[in-house]
């Protein structure tokens, strides 16, 4: 969303305030309009769509509180920010109770104003993304890629629906590429929190200190390099869901921190002492066996029990082979559109081959294979030939066609990289070589390090 | 030939005018002239806030601009405000002719530090280019070192450069 996609309406009976705010927000590139009273505002609101309305609490005629009620009736997702001349705490609190995003007491510090509007815009942006996602999930109506028709996946979906009606903490278990984030998003988008963001944080991707600051945010000057105050993911997830991807990879200290937040629903930004209250639901995922980690002492038992209220295990693709044809066709349709190709289906022998294969990289690997096959596909069908990069056709009868060691190595490394979604450390682990060797091989064969994430 | 006019208001411009003129020419390609408009600063003083109303100063600046002015930039050495905010470093009309900036809060003295004339000149140039950028139609930029990044603290003014990022420069070329 560009700033010019954000529509802000200013409602104030005082022309100087109206004009100053309009001008101030226009310099940020937002699309701004103003109204001198509630009636004029309501007229403009009908011409919508609006993202943010800033309104004076005290106005002749319909006052700010009443106007806010009417705005929320028109569209309860519009962000409202109240303007008040003096700290009339009671009315302001009433406004917050009735759904105001925040309020400002004039005159306001420019920095506070900037932060406020940035947060409001961020909230709106996340809401928007979420709506798109919800739309998406509605569109595929729980059928195509997450679902399939196998009894295994149907069981998962039943559980998704069941748990989305509660606020319980959920652990999603599954192999790499099995679609854990997709399931987390499905839970969120079926829950009452769906109009608020789901914030994902990949715990395995950050060092300890960085993870802490990502999660809790920091104040300006909290550590060298903290030039600005920064909101953490937990704060962004307020009223929504936080998805802690790869929870098994966090340190003892982070385990203790997360346990505390779980208990108190409160935390402070790094370098700050203001206590921030948050209302969120936690969903986490793991590829590791957490129970074993608990037994081995690398994962706190108390945290494990707090998190493990509901467990959803996603079966690996090889255990739901029934779904492979539908998934393959789903991706063919998807890439036909995005690549602007006229590939309609897949030949039976190719499909048999796909069903036969055991998919260590799960759906992500299947998706990558289809994507690459689609690039080379010529006719209306994905044919076996299009998958030659994947199932090298080796004619042992003729020596010339035998692949060289380099070719075999290249294909194999790419396969492992696809399976680990470009995670070099993991790929090196599987291949039992050093990371440096991995980098050298990638360089040598010009391999693709990362594929996009799971489709959603 | 059109000029960008610089209008010092009740402030000695000798120490900084040359550097400012050079930078304005480099960025916008216009030569500058010092304007001599009749601005009544006292009239814009707010008794209760003990600050000067920047919008009212701006109104005076744009009411009778010189005939060959493409833009007019006022420079004051007082504390400016707009009614909704506690203070502003400056104010500009988006795609308009006028802007105004204040030295007051750009000066280290305001923060209880010893005076640093070079730093003050640097900050003045950044704010001037920034507000003139708005006059030419640029909005705030997210690039941390771009002069069009919005700054609400003087430290933020120091963090950005006096230059535009390539994207803003590109946009400016289309707008000029
Ligand atoms: Zn600006
Ligand atoms: Zn820029």
Coordinates of C-alpha atoms and ligand atoms in Angstrom, one line a residue:
Chain A
X1 CA 0.0 0.0 0.0
X2 CA 1.5 3.3 -1.0
X3 CA 0.8 6.4 1.2
X4 CA -1.4 7.8 -1.5
X5 CA -3.6 4.7 -1.1
X6 CA -4.4 5.7 2.4
X7 CA -7.4 8.0 2.7
X8 CA -7.6 10.2 5.8
X9 CA -10.5 12.4 6.7
X10 CA -10.1 15.2 9.2
X11 CA -13.2 16.4 11.1
X12 CA -12.8 19.6 13.1
X13 CA -14.9 22.8 13.3
X14 CA -11.7 24.9 13.7
X15 CA -10.4 25.8 10.2
X16 CA -6.8 26.3 11.4
X17 CA -6.6 22.8 12.9
X18 CA -8.3 21.3 9.9
X19 CA -6.0 22.9 7.4
X20 CA -2.8 22.3 9.5
X21 CA -3.6 18.6 9.8
X22 CA -4.5 18.3 6.2
X23 CA -1.3 19.9 5.1
X24 CA 0.8 17.9 7.5
X25 CA -0.5 14.6 6.3
X26 CA -0.3 15.6 2.6
X27 CA 3.4 16.1 3.0
X28 CA 3.6 12.5 4.0
X29 CA 1.9 11.6 0.7
X30 CA -1.5 10.6 2.1
X31 CA -4.7 11.3 0.5
X32 CA -6.4 13.8 2.8
X33 CA -9.8 15.4 2.9
X34 CA -11.5 17.5 5.6
X35 CA -15.0 18.3 6.9
X36 CA -16.1 21.1 9.2
X37 CA -18.8 19.1 11.1
X38 CA -20.3 15.7 11.6
X39 CA -22.9 16.1 8.8
X40 CA -20.3 17.1 6.3
X41 CA -18.2 14.2 7.5
X42 CA -21.0 11.6 7.1
X43 CA -21.6 12.8 3.6
X44 CA -18.0 12.3 2.7
X45 CA -17.9 9.0 4.5
X46 CA -20.6 7.7 2.1
X47 CA -18.4 8.5 -0.8
X48 CA -15.7 6.4 0.9
X49 CA -13.6 4.3 1.2
X50 CA -11.8 5.8 4.2
X51 CA -9.0 4.3 6.2
X52 CA -8.5 6.8 9.0
X53 CA -10.8 9.5 10.4
X54 CA -9.4 12.1 12.9
X55 CA -12.2 13.8 14.6
X56 CA -12.6 16.5 17.2
X57 CA -14.4 15.3 20.3
X58 CA -16.1 18.6 20.9
X59 CA -18.1 19.9 18.0
X60 CA -21.3 21.9 17.7
X61 CA -24.2 19.6 16.7
X62 CA -23.3 16.0 16.6
X63 CA -20.2 15.6 18.8
X64 CA -17.2 13.4 18.2
X65 CA -18.3 10.5 20.3
X66 CA -21.6 10.2 18.5
X67 CA -19.9 10.7 15.1
X68 CA -17.6 7.9 15.9
X69 CA -20.5 5.6 16.7
X70 CA -22.0 6.4 13.3
X71 CA -18.7 5.9 11.5
X72 CA -18.3 2.5 13.1
X73 CA -21.8 1.6 12.0
X74 CA -20.8 2.5 8.4
X75 CA -17.6 0.5 8.6
X76 CA -16.3 -0.8 11.9
X77 CA -12.8 -1.2 10.5
X78 CA -12.2 2.5 9.9
X79 CA -9.6 3.7 12.3
X80 CA -10.8 6.6 14.4
X81 CA -8.5 9.0 16.3
X82 CA -9.9 11.6 18.6
X83 CA -8.7 15.1 18.9
X84 CA -9.3 16.9 22.2
X85 CA -8.3 20.3 23.4
X86 CA -7.6 19.4 27.0
X87 CA -7.1 16.1 28.6
X88 CA -10.7 15.2 29.2
X89 CA -9.8 11.8 30.4
X90 CA -13.3 10.5 30.8
X91 CA -14.5 11.2 27.3
X92 CA -11.2 10.0 25.8
X93 CA -11.5 6.7 27.7
X94 CA -15.1 6.4 26.6
X95 CA -13.9 7.0 23.0
X96 CA -11.3 4.3 23.4
X97 CA -13.9 1.9 24.8
X98 CA -16.1 2.5 21.8
X99 CA -13.3 1.6 19.5
X100 CA -11.1 4.7 19.0
X101 CA -7.5 3.8 18.0
X102 CA -6.1 6.5 20.1
X103 CA -6.6 10.2 21.0
X104 CA -4.4 13.3 20.8
X105 CA -4.4 16.3 23.1
X106 CA -3.6 19.4 21.2
X107 CA -1.1 20.7 20.8
X108 CA 0.7 17.5 20.2
X109 CA 4.4 16.8 19.8
X110 CA 5.3 16.3 16.1
X111 CA 7.1 13.1 16.9
X112 CA 4.2 11.6 18.7
X113 CA 1.9 12.6 15.9
X114 CA 4.2 10.9 13.3
X115 CA 4.3 7.7 15.4
X116 CA 0.6 7.7 15.9
X117 CA -0.2 8.1 12.3
X118 CA 2.4 5.6 11.2
X119 CA 1.0 3.0 13.7
X120 CA -2.5 3.7 12.4
X121 CA -1.5 3.2 8.8
X122 CA 0.4 0.0 9.7
X123 CA -2.7 -1.3 11.4
X124 CA -4.7 -0.5 8.4
X125 CA -2.2 -2.1 6.1
X126 CA -2.2 -5.3 8.1
X127 CA -6.0 -5.3 8.2
X128 CA -6.0 -4.9 4.5
X129 CA -3.5 -7.7 3.9
X130 CA -5.5 -9.9 6.2
X131 CA -8.7 -9.2 4.4
X132 CA -7.0 -10.2 1.2
X133 CA -5.8 -13.4 2.9
X134 CA -9.3 -14.1 4.2
X135 CA -10.6 -13.6 0.8
X136 CA -8.0 -16.0 -0.5
X137 CA -8.9 -18.6 2.1
X138 CA -12.6 -18.1 1.3
X139 CA -11.8 -18.5 -2.4
X140 CA -10.0 -21.8 -2.1
X141 CA -12.8 -22.7 0.3
X142 CA -10.6 -24.9 2.3
X143 CA -10.2 -27.2 -0.6
X144 CA -7.2 -26.9 -2.8
X145 CA -3.7 -26.7 -1.5
X146 CA -4.0 -26.9 2.2
X147 CA -6.8 -29.4 2.0
X148 CA -7.1 -32.1 -0.5
X149 CA -9.6 -34.9 0.0
X150 CA -7.5 -37.4 2.0
X151 CA -8.9 -38.3 5.4
X152 CA -5.6 -37.2 7.0
X153 CA -5.9 -33.6 5.9
X154 CA -9.6 -33.6 6.6
X155 CA -8.8 -34.4 10.2
X156 CA -6.4 -31.5 10.3
X157 CA -9.0 -29.1 8.9
X158 CA -11.6 -30.2 11.4
X159 CA -9.2 -29.4 14.1
X160 CA -8.5 -26.0 12.6
X161 CA -12.1 -25.1 12.6
X162 CA -12.6 -26.4 16.2
X163 CA -9.6 -24.6 17.6
X164 CA -10.3 -21.3 15.8
X165 CA -13.4 -20.9 17.9
X166 CA -11.3 -20.8 21.0
X167 CA -8.4 -18.6 22.1
X168 CA -6.2 -21.6 23.0
X169 CA -2.5 -21.7 22.3
X170 CA -1.7 -24.1 19.5
X171 CA 1.4 -26.0 18.4
X172 CA 1.6 -27.0 14.8
X173 CA 3.9 -29.8 14.1
X174 CA 5.1 -30.8 10.7
X175 CA 8.0 -31.3 8.4
X176 CA 9.6 -28.6 6.3
X177 CA 7.4 -27.5 3.6
X178 CA 4.2 -29.1 4.9
X179 CA 2.4 -25.8 5.2
X180 CA 2.5 -25.0 8.9
X181 CA 2.2 -21.2 8.3
X182 CA -0.8 -21.8 6.1
X183 CA -2.5 -23.7 8.8
X184 CA -1.7 -21.0 11.4
X185 CA -3.2 -18.4 9.0
X186 CA -6.3 -20.6 8.5
X187 CA -6.8 -20.7 12.3
X188 CA -6.4 -17.0 12.6
X189 CA -8.7 -16.1 9.7
X190 CA -11.5 -18.3 11.1
X191 CA -11.2 -16.8 14.6
X192 CA -12.8 -13.7 16.1
X193 CA -9.3 -12.1 15.8
X194 CA -9.5 -12.2 12.0
X195 CA -9.8 -8.4 11.6
X196 CA -6.6 -7.9 13.4
X197 CA -3.2 -8.9 12.2
X198 CA -1.5 -12.2 12.3
X199 CA 2.2 -11.5 12.8
X200 CA 4.7 -14.1 11.9
X201 CA 8.2 -14.3 13.4
X202 CA 10.6 -16.9 12.3
X203 CA 12.5 -17.6 15.5
X204 CA 15.2 -19.6 13.8
X205 CA 16.1 -16.6 11.6
X206 CA 17.4 -14.3 14.3
X207 CA 20.2 -14.2 16.7
X208 CA 19.2 -13.9 20.4
X209 CA 19.5 -10.2 20.8
X210 CA 17.8 -9.5 17.5
X211 CA 14.9 -11.8 18.3
X212 CA 14.4 -10.0 21.5
X213 CA 14.2 -6.7 19.8
X214 CA 12.0 -8.0 17.0
X215 CA 9.6 -9.4 19.5
X216 CA 9.5 -6.7 22.1
X217 CA 10.7 -3.6 20.2
X218 CA 13.1 -1.1 21.6
X219 CA 13.4 2.5 22.7
X220 CA 15.6 4.9 20.9
X221 CA 19.2 4.3 22.2
X222 CA 18.4 1.0 23.9
X223 CA 21.6 -0.4 22.3
X224 CA 24.1 0.9 19.8
X225 CA 22.4 1.2 16.5
X226 CA 18.9 1.7 18.0
X227 CA 18.5 5.0 16.4
X228 CA 14.7 5.0 16.5
X229 CA 12.0 3.8 18.7
X230 CA 10.7 0.6 17.2
X231 CA 7.5 -1.3 17.8
X232 CA 8.0 -5.0 18.4
X233 CA 6.0 -7.8 16.7
X234 CA 4.1 -8.5 19.9
X235 CA 2.8 -5.0 20.0
X236 CA 1.8 -5.2 16.3
X237 CA -0.1 -8.4 17.1
X238 CA -2.3 -6.7 19.6
X239 CA -5.8 -8.1 19.4
X240 CA -4.5 -10.5 16.7
X241 CA -2.4 -13.6 16.6
X242 CA 1.4 -14.0 16.9
X243 CA 2.8 -16.9 15.0
X244 CA 6.1 -18.1 16.4
X245 CA 7.6 -20.2 13.6
X246 CA 10.3 -22.7 14.7
X247 CA 9.8 -22.1 18.4
X248 CA 12.1 -25.1 19.1
X249 CA 15.1 -23.0 18.1
X250 CA 15.0 -20.3 20.8
X251 CA 17.5 -19.8 23.6
X252 CA 16.9 -20.3 27.3
X253 CA 16.6 -16.6 27.9
X254 CA 14.0 -16.2 25.2
X255 CA 12.1 -19.1 26.6
X256 CA 12.0 -17.4 30.0
X257 CA 10.9 -14.1 28.4
X258 CA 8.2 -15.7 26.4
X259 CA 6.9 -17.6 29.4
X260 CA 6.7 -14.4 31.3
X261 CA 4.7 -12.6 28.6
X262 CA 2.4 -15.6 28.4
X263 CA 1.7 -15.3 32.1
X264 CA 1.4 -11.6 32.4
X265 CA 0.3 -10.5 28.9
X266 CA 2.6 -7.6 29.6
X267 CA 6.1 -6.6 28.6
X268 CA 8.4 -3.5 28.0
X269 CA 10.3 -2.5 25.0
X270 CA 14.1 -2.9 25.3
X271 CA 15.6 0.1 27.0
X272 CA 12.2 1.3 28.2
X273 CA 10.2 0.8 31.4
X274 CA 6.7 1.6 30.2
X275 CA 4.6 -1.5 30.6
X276 CA 2.7 -2.5 27.5
X277 CA -0.4 -4.6 27.7
X278 CA -1.1 -6.8 24.8
X279 CA -4.0 -9.1 23.9
X280 CA -2.8 -11.8 21.5
X281 CA -3.2 -15.4 20.7
X282 CA -0.1 -17.6 20.3
X283 CA 0.3 -20.2 17.6
X284 CA 3.7 -21.8 17.2
X285 CA 5.2 -24.3 15.0
X286 CA 8.0 -26.8 15.1
X287 CA 9.7 -29.2 12.9
X288 CA 11.6 -30.6 15.8
X289 CA 10.4 -33.1 18.4
X290 CA 9.7 -30.7 21.3
X291 CA 9.0 -33.5 23.7
X292 CA 12.4 -34.9 23.2
X293 CA 13.9 -31.4 23.6
X294 CA 12.1 -31.2 26.9
X295 CA 13.5 -34.6 28.0
X296 CA 16.9 -33.6 26.9
X297 CA 16.6 -30.3 28.8
X298 CA 17.0 -27.9 25.9
X299 CA 13.4 -26.8 26.1
X300 CA 11.7 -25.7 29.3
X301 CA 9.0 -28.1 30.4
X302 CA 6.8 -25.3 31.9
X303 CA 6.9 -23.4 28.7
X304 CA 6.1 -26.5 26.7
X305 CA 3.0 -27.2 28.8
X306 CA 1.9 -23.6 28.5
X307 CA 2.2 -23.8 24.7
X308 CA 1.0 -27.3 24.1
X309 CA -2.7 -26.8 24.8
X310 CA -3.7 -28.0 21.4
X311 CA -1.5 -29.8 19.0
X312 CA -2.1 -30.1 15.3
X313 CA 0.1 -32.5 13.4
X314 CA 0.3 -32.0 9.6
X315 CA 1.0 -35.3 7.9
X316 CA 3.8 -35.3 5.5
X317 CA 2.8 -35.4 1.8
X318 CA 4.0 -39.0 1.4
X319 CA 1.3 -40.0 4.0
X320 CA -1.4 -38.3 2.0
X321 CA -0.6 -39.3 -1.5
X322 CA -4.2 -39.2 -2.4
X323 CA -3.9 -35.4 -2.4
X324 CA -1.0 -35.2 -4.8
X325 CA -3.0 -35.1 -8.1
X326 CA -5.3 -32.3 -6.8
X327 CA -2.4 -30.3 -5.4
X328 CA -0.4 -30.7 -8.7
X329 CA -3.4 -29.5 -10.7
X330 CA -3.9 -26.6 -8.3
X331 CA -0.3 -25.4 -8.8
X332 CA -0.6 -25.9 -12.6
X333 CA -3.7 -23.7 -12.6
X334 CA -2.0 -21.1 -10.4
X335 CA 1.2 -20.9 -12.5
X336 CA -0.7 -21.0 -15.8
X337 CA -2.2 -17.7 -14.7
X338 CA 0.9 -16.1 -13.3
X339 CA 3.1 -17.2 -16.1
X340 CA 0.5 -16.5 -18.7
X341 CA 0.7 -19.9 -20.2
X342 CA -2.0 -22.2 -21.5
X343 CA -1.1 -25.4 -19.7
X344 CA -4.3 -27.1 -18.7
X345 CA -3.4 -30.4 -17.1
X346 CA -0.7 -33.0 -16.5
X347 CA -0.2 -36.3 -18.4
X348 CA -1.1 -39.5 -16.5
X349 CA 2.4 -41.0 -16.6
X350 CA 3.8 -37.8 -15.2
X351 CA 1.2 -37.8 -12.5
X352 CA 1.9 -41.4 -11.6
X353 CA 5.6 -40.5 -11.2
X354 CA 4.7 -37.6 -8.9
X355 CA 2.5 -39.9 -6.8
X356 CA 5.2 -42.5 -6.7
X357 CA 7.8 -40.1 -5.3
X358 CA 8.1 -39.7 -1.5
X359 CA 8.4 -35.9 -1.3
X360 CA 10.8 -35.2 1.5
X361 CA 10.3 -31.5 1.0
X362 CA 6.5 -31.9 1.0
X363 CA 4.1 -29.5 -0.6
X364 CA 6.8 -26.8 -1.0
X365 CA 8.9 -29.2 -3.0
X366 CA 5.9 -30.3 -5.1
X367 CA 5.1 -26.7 -5.8
X368 CA 8.7 -26.0 -6.8
X369 CA 8.8 -28.9 -9.1
X370 CA 5.5 -27.9 -10.8
X371 CA 6.8 -24.3 -11.2
X372 CA 10.0 -25.4 -12.9
X373 CA 8.1 -27.9 -15.1
X374 CA 5.8 -25.1 -16.1
X375 CA 8.7 -23.0 -17.2
X376 CA 9.7 -25.5 -19.8
X377 CA 6.3 -27.0 -20.7
X378 CA 5.4 -26.4 -24.3
X379 CA 2.0 -27.7 -25.0
X380 CA -1.3 -27.9 -23.0
X381 CA 0.0 -30.7 -20.8
X382 CA 2.9 -31.0 -18.3
X383 CA 4.7 -34.0 -19.7
X384 CA 7.4 -36.3 -18.3
X385 CA 10.0 -34.5 -20.4
X386 CA 9.3 -31.3 -18.6
X387 CA 10.4 -32.9 -15.4
X388 CA 13.7 -34.2 -16.7
X389 CA 15.5 -31.9 -14.3
X390 CA 13.8 -33.7 -11.5
X391 CA 13.6 -37.3 -12.6
X392 CA 16.6 -37.4 -14.9
X393 CA 15.9 -39.8 -17.7
X394 CA 18.9 -42.0 -17.7
X395 CA 19.2 -44.5 -20.5
X396 CA 21.7 -47.0 -19.1
X397 CA 21.9 -48.6 -22.5
X398 CA 23.9 -45.8 -24.0
X399 CA 27.0 -44.5 -22.3
X400 CA 26.8 -41.0 -23.9
X401 CA 23.5 -40.2 -22.1
X402 CA 24.8 -41.1 -18.6
X403 CA 24.9 -38.0 -16.6
X404 CA 28.3 -36.8 -15.3
X405 CA 29.1 -36.8 -11.6
X406 CA 28.8 -33.0 -11.7
X407 CA 25.3 -33.2 -13.3
X408 CA 24.1 -35.6 -10.7
X409 CA 25.7 -33.5 -7.9
X410 CA 24.1 -30.4 -9.2
X411 CA 20.6 -31.9 -9.5
X412 CA 20.9 -33.5 -6.0
X413 CA 22.1 -30.3 -4.3
X414 CA 19.3 -28.3 -5.9
X415 CA 16.8 -30.9 -4.7
X416 CA 18.0 -30.6 -1.2
X417 CA 18.0 -26.8 -1.3
X418 CA 14.4 -26.9 -2.6
X419 CA 13.5 -29.2 0.2
X420 CA 15.1 -26.9 2.9
X421 CA 13.6 -23.8 1.2
X422 CA 17.1 -22.5 0.6
X423 CA 18.3 -22.9 4.2
X424 CA 22.0 -23.5 3.6
X425 CA 22.8 -24.7 7.1
X426 CA 20.1 -27.3 6.9
X427 CA 21.0 -28.4 3.5
X428 CA 24.7 -28.7 4.5
X429 CA 23.5 -30.9 7.4
X430 CA 21.6 -33.2 5.2
X431 CA 24.4 -33.5 2.7
X432 CA 27.0 -33.8 5.5
X433 CA 29.3 -31.1 4.1
X434 CA 30.4 -27.8 5.5
X435 CA 28.5 -24.6 4.8
X436 CA 31.5 -23.3 3.0
X437 CA 31.3 -26.3 0.6
X438 CA 27.6 -25.5 0.1
X439 CA 28.4 -21.9 -0.8
X440 CA 31.1 -23.1 -3.2
X441 CA 28.8 -25.6 -4.9
X442 CA 26.0 -23.1 -5.2
X443 CA 28.4 -20.7 -6.8
X444 CA 29.8 -23.4 -9.1
X445 CA 26.5 -24.7 -10.4
X446 CA 24.7 -21.3 -10.2
X447 CA 22.0 -22.9 -8.1
X448 CA 18.9 -21.1 -6.8
X449 CA 19.3 -20.6 -3.1
X450 CA 15.8 -19.6 -2.2
X451 CA 12.4 -20.3 -3.4
X452 CA 9.5 -18.3 -2.4
X453 CA 7.7 -19.4 0.7
X454 CA 4.6 -21.6 0.7
X455 CA 1.9 -20.1 -1.5
X456 CA -0.7 -18.2 0.4
Chain B
X1 CA 14.7 34.4 -15.8
X2 CA 13.0 33.0 -12.7
X3 CA 14.7 32.8 -9.3
X4 CA 14.3 31.1 -6.0
X5 CA 14.0 34.0 -3.5
X6 CA 15.3 33.7 0.0
X7 CA 13.7 36.0 2.4
X8 CA 15.6 36.5 5.7
X9 CA 13.2 37.7 8.3
X10 CA 14.7 39.7 11.2
X11 CA 17.8 37.6 11.0
X12 CA 21.4 38.2 9.9
X13 CA 21.9 36.1 6.8
X14 CA 25.5 36.9 6.1
X15 CA 26.9 33.8 7.8
X16 CA 24.9 31.2 5.8
X17 CA 23.5 32.8 2.6
X18 CA 26.4 31.8 0.3
X19 CA 26.3 28.1 1.3
X20 CA 22.5 28.0 1.0
X21 CA 22.5 29.6 -2.4
X22 CA 25.1 27.1 -3.7
X23 CA 23.1 24.1 -2.4
X24 CA 19.8 25.4 -3.8
X25 CA 21.4 25.9 -7.2
X26 CA 22.9 22.4 -7.1
X27 CA 19.7 20.6 -6.3
X28 CA 17.1 22.7 -8.1
X29 CA 19.1 24.4 -10.9
X30 CA 17.7 27.8 -10.0
X31 CA 19.8 30.8 -9.1
X32 CA 18.8 32.7 -6.0
X33 CA 18.1 36.2 -4.9
X34 CA 17.6 37.7 -1.5
X35 CA 14.1 39.1 -1.2
X36 CA 13.1 42.2 0.6
X37 CA 9.4 41.7 1.4
X38 CA 7.6 43.6 4.0
X39 CA 6.9 40.9 6.7
X40 CA 5.4 41.8 10.0
X41 CA 6.8 39.1 12.3
X42 CA 5.4 40.6 15.5
X43 CA 1.8 40.3 14.3
X44 CA 2.2 36.5 14.2
X45 CA 3.4 36.2 17.8
X46 CA 1.0 34.1 20.0
X47 CA 0.8 35.6 23.5
X48 CA -0.3 32.3 25.2
X49 CA 2.2 30.0 23.5
X50 CA 5.1 32.5 23.2
X51 CA 5.8 31.2 19.8
X52 CA 5.2 32.5 16.2
X53 CA 2.5 31.2 14.0
X54 CA 4.3 29.8 11.0
X55 CA 1.2 29.6 8.8
X56 CA 0.6 33.3 9.3
X57 CA 4.2 34.1 8.3
X58 CA 3.8 31.9 5.3
X59 CA 0.6 33.7 4.3
X60 CA 2.5 37.0 4.4
X61 CA 5.4 35.6 2.3
X62 CA 3.1 34.3 -0.5
X63 CA 0.8 37.3 -0.6
X64 CA 3.0 39.5 -2.8
X65 CA 5.9 37.4 -4.2
X66 CA 8.4 39.1 -6.6
X67 CA 7.3 38.8 -10.2
X68 CA 10.2 36.6 -11.2
X69 CA 10.0 34.3 -8.2
X70 CA 9.5 30.6 -8.8
X71 CA 9.6 30.0 -5.0
X72 CA 10.1 32.1 -1.9
X73 CA 11.7 30.7 1.2
X74 CA 11.5 32.6 4.4
X75 CA 14.1 32.2 7.1
X76 CA 13.4 33.3 10.7
X77 CA 15.2 32.9 13.9
X78 CA 12.2 32.4 16.2
X79 CA 10.3 29.4 17.5
X80 CA 7.5 28.4 15.1
X81 CA 4.3 26.5 15.7
X82 CA 1.1 25.4 14.0
X83 CA -2.0 25.2 16.1
X84 CA -2.1 21.4 16.3
X85 CA 1.6 20.8 17.0
X86 CA 3.9 21.9 19.8
X87 CA 6.4 23.3 17.3
X88 CA 7.6 23.0 13.7
X89 CA 11.1 23.3 12.1
X90 CA 9.4 24.8 9.1
X91 CA 6.4 24.8 6.9
X92 CA 5.8 24.5 3.2
X93 CA 3.0 24.5 0.8
X94 CA 2.9 21.2 -1.2
X95 CA 3.3 22.3 -4.9
X96 CA 3.0 25.9 -3.8
X97 CA 5.2 28.9 -4.0
X98 CA 6.1 29.5 -0.4
X99 CA 7.9 28.0 2.6
X100 CA 9.4 29.1 5.8
X101 CA 12.0 27.6 8.1
X102 CA 13.3 28.5 11.5
X103 CA 16.9 28.5 12.8
X104 CA 15.7 28.5 16.4
X105 CA 15.5 24.8 17.1
X106 CA 18.3 23.9 14.6
X107 CA 20.7 25.8 16.9
X108 CA 22.6 23.8 19.5
X109 CA 22.1 26.6 21.9
X110 CA 18.4 25.7 22.1
X111 CA 19.4 22.3 23.5
X112 CA 21.8 23.8 26.0
X113 CA 24.8 22.8 24.0
X114 CA 27.6 25.1 22.9
X115 CA 27.1 26.9 19.6
X116 CA 28.3 25.1 16.4
X117 CA 28.0 27.4 13.5
X118 CA 29.0 24.8 10.9
X119 CA 26.5 22.3 12.1
X120 CA 23.8 25.0 12.2
X121 CA 24.5 25.9 8.5
X122 CA 24.3 22.3 7.6
X123 CA 21.0 21.9 9.3
X124 CA 19.7 25.0 7.7
X125 CA 20.6 23.8 4.2
X126 CA 18.9 20.4 4.8
X127 CA 15.7 22.0 6.1
X128 CA 15.7 24.6 3.2
X129 CA 16.1 21.9 0.5
X130 CA 13.5 19.8 2.3
X131 CA 10.8 22.5 2.3
X132 CA 11.6 23.6 -1.2
X133 CA 11.3 20.0 -2.2
X134 CA 7.8 20.1 -0.9
X135 CA 7.2 23.3 -2.9
X136 CA 8.2 21.5 -6.0
X137 CA 5.8 18.6 -5.2
X138 CA 7.9 16.0 -3.4
X139 CA 6.4 14.2 -0.3
X140 CA 8.2 12.5 2.5
X141 CA 10.6 9.8 1.6
X142 CA 11.4 6.6 3.6
X143 CA 15.1 6.5 2.7
X144 CA 17.0 7.3 6.0
X145 CA 19.6 9.4 4.3
X146 CA 17.4 11.3 1.9
X147 CA 16.8 14.9 2.6
X148 CA 13.1 14.4 2.0
X149 CA 12.9 12.1 5.0
X150 CA 10.7 13.8 7.6
X151 CA 12.5 14.8 10.8
X152 CA 10.8 15.7 14.0
X153 CA 14.0 15.7 16.1
X154 CA 17.1 17.7 15.4
X155 CA 19.1 14.5 15.7
X156 CA 17.0 13.1 12.8
X157 CA 18.0 16.2 10.8
X158 CA 21.6 15.3 11.5
X159 CA 21.1 11.7 10.4
X160 CA 20.0 12.5 7.0
X161 CA 22.1 14.0 4.3
X162 CA 21.6 17.2 2.4
X163 CA 21.0 15.3 -0.8
X164 CA 18.0 13.6 -2.3
X165 CA 18.0 9.9 -2.9
X166 CA 17.9 8.7 -6.5
X167 CA 14.2 8.2 -6.4
X168 CA 13.4 11.6 -5.2
X169 CA 15.9 13.1 -7.6
X170 CA 14.1 11.3 -10.4
X171 CA 10.7 12.5 -9.2
X172 CA 12.0 16.1 -8.9
X173 CA 13.4 16.0 -12.5
X174 CA 9.8 15.1 -13.7
X175 CA 8.3 17.9 -11.5
X176 CA 10.8 20.7 -12.4
Ligands
LIG1 ZN1 8.5 17.7 5.2
LIG2 ZN1 14.1 10.3 -1.1

